[in-house]
Coordinates of C-alpha atoms and ligand atoms in Angstrom, one line a residue:
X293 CA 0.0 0.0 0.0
X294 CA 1.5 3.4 -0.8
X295 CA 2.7 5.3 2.3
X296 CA -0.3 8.2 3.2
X297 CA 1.2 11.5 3.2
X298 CA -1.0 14.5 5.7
X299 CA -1.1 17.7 3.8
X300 CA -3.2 20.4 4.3
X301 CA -6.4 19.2 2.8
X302 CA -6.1 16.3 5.3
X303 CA -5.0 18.3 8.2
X304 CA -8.2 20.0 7.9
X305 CA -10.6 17.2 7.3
X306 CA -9.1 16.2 10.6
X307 CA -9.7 19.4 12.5
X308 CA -13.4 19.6 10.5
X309 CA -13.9 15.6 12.3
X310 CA -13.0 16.6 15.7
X311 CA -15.0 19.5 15.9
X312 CA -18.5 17.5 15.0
X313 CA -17.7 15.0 17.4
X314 CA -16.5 17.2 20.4
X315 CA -20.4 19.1 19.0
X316 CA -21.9 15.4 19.1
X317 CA -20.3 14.4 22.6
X318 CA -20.7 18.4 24.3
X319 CA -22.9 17.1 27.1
X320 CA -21.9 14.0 27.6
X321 CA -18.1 15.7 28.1
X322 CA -19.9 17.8 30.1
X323 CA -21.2 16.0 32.5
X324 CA -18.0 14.0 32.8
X325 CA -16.7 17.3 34.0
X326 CA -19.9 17.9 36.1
X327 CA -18.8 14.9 38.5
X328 CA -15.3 16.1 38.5
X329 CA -14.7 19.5 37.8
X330 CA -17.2 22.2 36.9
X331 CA -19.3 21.6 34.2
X332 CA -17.6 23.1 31.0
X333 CA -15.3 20.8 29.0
X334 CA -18.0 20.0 26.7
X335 CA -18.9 23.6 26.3
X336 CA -15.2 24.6 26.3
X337 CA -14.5 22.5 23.0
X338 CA -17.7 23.2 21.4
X339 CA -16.7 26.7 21.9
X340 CA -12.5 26.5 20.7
X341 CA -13.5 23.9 17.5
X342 CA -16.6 26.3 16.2
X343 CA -14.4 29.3 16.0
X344 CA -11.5 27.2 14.3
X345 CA -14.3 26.2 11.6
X346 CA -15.0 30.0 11.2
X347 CA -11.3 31.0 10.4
X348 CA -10.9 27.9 8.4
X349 CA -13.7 29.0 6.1
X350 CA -11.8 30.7 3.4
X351 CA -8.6 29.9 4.8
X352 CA -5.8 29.7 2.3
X353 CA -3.2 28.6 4.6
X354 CA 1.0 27.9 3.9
X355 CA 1.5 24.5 5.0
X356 CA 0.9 21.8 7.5
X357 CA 2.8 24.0 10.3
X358 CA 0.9 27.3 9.2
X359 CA -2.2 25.4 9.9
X360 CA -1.2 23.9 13.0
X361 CA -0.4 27.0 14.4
X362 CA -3.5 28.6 13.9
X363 CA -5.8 25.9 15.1
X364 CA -4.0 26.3 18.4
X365 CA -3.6 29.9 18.6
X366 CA -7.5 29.6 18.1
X367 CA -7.7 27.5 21.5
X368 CA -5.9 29.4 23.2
X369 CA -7.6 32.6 22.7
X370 CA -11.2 30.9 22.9
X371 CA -11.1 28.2 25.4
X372 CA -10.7 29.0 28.6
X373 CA -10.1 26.8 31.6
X374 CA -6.8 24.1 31.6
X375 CA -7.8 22.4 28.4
X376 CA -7.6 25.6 25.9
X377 CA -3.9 26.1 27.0
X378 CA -3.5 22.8 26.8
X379 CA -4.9 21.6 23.8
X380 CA -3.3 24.9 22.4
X381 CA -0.2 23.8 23.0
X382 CA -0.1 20.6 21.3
X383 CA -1.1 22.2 18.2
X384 CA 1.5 24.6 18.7
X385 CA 3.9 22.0 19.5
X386 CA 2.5 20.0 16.4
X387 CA 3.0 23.3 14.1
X388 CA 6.8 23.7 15.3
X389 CA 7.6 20.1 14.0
X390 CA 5.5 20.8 10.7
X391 CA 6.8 24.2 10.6
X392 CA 7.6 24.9 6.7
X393 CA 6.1 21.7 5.5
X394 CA 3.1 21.5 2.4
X395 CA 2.9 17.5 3.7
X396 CA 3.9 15.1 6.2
X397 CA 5.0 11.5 5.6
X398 CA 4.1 9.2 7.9
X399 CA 7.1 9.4 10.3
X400 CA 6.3 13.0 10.7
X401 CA 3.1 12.9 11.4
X402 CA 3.7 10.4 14.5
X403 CA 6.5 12.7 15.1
X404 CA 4.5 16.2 15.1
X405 CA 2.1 14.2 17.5
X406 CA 4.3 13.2 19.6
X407 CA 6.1 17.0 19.9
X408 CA 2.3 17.9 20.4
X409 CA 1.9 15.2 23.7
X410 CA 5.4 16.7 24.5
X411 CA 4.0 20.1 24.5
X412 CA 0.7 19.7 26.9
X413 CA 3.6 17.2 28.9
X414 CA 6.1 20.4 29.7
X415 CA 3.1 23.1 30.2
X416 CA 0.9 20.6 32.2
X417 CA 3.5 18.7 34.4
X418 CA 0.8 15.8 34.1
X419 CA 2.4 12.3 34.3
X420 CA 1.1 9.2 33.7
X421 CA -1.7 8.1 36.3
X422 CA -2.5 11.8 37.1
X423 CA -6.0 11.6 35.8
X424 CA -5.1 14.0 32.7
X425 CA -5.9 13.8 29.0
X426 CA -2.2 12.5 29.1
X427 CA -3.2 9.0 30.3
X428 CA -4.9 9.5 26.8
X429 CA -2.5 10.9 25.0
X430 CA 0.7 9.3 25.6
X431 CA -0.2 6.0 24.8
X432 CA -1.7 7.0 21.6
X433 CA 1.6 8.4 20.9
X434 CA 3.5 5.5 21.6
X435 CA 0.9 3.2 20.3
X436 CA 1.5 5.4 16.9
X437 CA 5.2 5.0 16.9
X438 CA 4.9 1.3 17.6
X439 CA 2.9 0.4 15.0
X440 CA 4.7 2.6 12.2
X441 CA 8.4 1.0 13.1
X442 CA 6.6 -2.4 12.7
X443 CA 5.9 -1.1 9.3
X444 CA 1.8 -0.4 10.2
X445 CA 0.1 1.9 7.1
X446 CA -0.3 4.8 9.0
X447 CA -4.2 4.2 9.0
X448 CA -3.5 1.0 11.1
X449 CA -1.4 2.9 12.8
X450 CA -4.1 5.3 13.8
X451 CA -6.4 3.1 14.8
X452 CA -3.9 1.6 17.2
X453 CA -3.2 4.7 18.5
X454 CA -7.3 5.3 19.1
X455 CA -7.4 2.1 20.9
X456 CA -4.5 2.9 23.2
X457 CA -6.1 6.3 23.8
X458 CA -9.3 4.3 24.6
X459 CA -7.8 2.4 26.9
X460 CA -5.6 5.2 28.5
X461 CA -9.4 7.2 28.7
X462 CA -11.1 4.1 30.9
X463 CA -7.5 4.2 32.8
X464 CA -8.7 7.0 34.4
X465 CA -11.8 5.8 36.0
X466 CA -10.2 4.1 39.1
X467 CA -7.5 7.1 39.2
X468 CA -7.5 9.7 41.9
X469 CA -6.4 13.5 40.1
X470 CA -3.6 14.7 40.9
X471 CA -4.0 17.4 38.4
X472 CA -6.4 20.3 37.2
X473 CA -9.4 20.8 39.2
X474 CA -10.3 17.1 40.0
X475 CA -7.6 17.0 42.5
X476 CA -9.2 19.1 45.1
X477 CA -11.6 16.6 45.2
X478 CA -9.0 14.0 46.5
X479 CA -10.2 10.7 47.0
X480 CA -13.6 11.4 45.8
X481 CA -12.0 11.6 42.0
X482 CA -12.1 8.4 42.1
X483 CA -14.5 6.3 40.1
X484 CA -15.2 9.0 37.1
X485 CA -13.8 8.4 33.8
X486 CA -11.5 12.0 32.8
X487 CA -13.5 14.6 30.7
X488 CA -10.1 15.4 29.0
X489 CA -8.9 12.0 28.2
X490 CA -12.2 11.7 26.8
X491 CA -11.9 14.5 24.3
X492 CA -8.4 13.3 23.6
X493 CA -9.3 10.0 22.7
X494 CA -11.7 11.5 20.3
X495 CA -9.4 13.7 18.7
X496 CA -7.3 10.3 18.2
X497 CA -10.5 8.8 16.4
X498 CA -10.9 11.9 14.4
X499 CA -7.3 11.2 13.1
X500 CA -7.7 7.4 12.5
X501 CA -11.1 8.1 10.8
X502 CA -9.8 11.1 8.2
X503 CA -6.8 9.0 7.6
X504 CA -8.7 5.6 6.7
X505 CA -10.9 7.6 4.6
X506 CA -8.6 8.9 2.7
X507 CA -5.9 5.4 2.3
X508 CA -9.6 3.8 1.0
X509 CA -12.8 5.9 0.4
X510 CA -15.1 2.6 0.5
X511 CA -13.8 2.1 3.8
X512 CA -15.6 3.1 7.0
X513 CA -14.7 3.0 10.7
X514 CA -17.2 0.7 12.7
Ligands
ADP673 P1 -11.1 23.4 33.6 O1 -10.7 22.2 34.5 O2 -10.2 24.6 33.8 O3 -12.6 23.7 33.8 P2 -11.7 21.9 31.3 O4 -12.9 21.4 32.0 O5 -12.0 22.4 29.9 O6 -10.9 23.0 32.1 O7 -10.7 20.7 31.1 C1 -10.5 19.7 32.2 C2 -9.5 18.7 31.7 O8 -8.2 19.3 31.6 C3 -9.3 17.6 32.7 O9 -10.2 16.6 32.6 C4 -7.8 17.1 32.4 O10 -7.9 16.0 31.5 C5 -7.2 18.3 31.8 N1 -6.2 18.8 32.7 C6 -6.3 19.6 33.7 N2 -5.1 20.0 34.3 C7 -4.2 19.3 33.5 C8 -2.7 19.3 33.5 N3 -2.0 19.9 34.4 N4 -2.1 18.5 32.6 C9 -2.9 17.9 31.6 N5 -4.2 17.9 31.6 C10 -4.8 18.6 32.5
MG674 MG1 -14.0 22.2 33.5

């Protein structure tokens, strides 16, 4: 199979994906957030993916870094709360790695992610087992880079890293926070499944689900 390369086009279907699902899953991210936190992470993506659509409309754009950069300037301006710096950050991060590129080969890709889990890593200080989006995130990562050194396409490789990300989400659920809001609750975390490692395992899917798409139109994600 030839190797998928992530241009802009791409980049953008992927953005365009995440944004319908973090619209589709606003409440239930939501109320993850209601048990553990206060109520907006639903909201709070809604919010930072609707404006992104709005300045992508009519966007011309310079390159996979160009368009990196402004999806996350986008969050952090809009979304307020831990997960707009955050999630701003990775995109950032994701944008330095692209930085001057029209497309990504495969390798890059995993390795723009990877700067981009890096990223929410340094601003965060979130480790594994904090109860973060990380415990998403960094599997999916490795997951990616796993599958692509054992010669994955980089769809398989996607979907790996969704699975991983899954797993990584559920994690969470017996975790007490040590990070973000859910940690004042202490013990009391426990038992509630992440709201961010929830949105970060969909913004995995997103990728896995553009990517297929593209490698083979008549195939769809279950
Ligand atoms: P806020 O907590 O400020 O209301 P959100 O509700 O939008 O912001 O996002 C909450 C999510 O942010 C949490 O579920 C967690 O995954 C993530 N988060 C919070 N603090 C950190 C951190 N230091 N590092 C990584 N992720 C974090
Ligand atoms: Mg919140």
């Amino acid at each position: 199979m030839k190797p998928t390369t992530i241009d802009q086009v791409l980049l953008t279907e992927w953005i365009v994906n995440c944004a319908q699902k973090m619209k589709a899953h606003r409440d239930w991210l939501t109320a993850l957030d209601a048990a553990i936190g206060d109520a907006d992470h639903g909201v709070n993506m809604e919010r930072g993916f609707d404006e992104i659509g709005a300045r992508l409309a009519g966007y011309r754009g310079e390159g996979c870094g160009a368009l990196c950069k402004l999806v996350g300037m986008t969050l952090l301006a809009k979304v307020g709360g831990a997960s707009g710096p955050l999630y701003g950050t990775f995109f950032l991060h994701m944008g330095l790695v692209a930085a001057g590129k029209q497309r990504l080969t495969e390798s890059e890709f995993a390795a723009a992610f990877a700067g981009g889990v890096d990223g929410i890593r340094q601003r965060g200080s979130a480790r594994l087992g904090d109860k973060t989006m990380v415990d998403a995130l960094l599997p999916a990562a490795l997951a990616l880079q796993q599958a692509l050194d054992n010669y994955s396409p980089l769809c398989v490789a996607l979907r790996s890293a969704a699975a991983a990300a899954e797993a990584g989400m559920l994690a969470t659920i017996p975790m007490q926070a040590s990070k973000g809001r859910a940690s004042y609750l202490g013990p009391r975390s426990v038992g509630h499944q992440d709201p961010g490692a929830t949105s970060a395992w969909l913004l995995v899917l997103s990728a896995a689900e553009v990517v297929c798409l593209a490698a083979d139109p008549g195939l769809l994600i279950q």
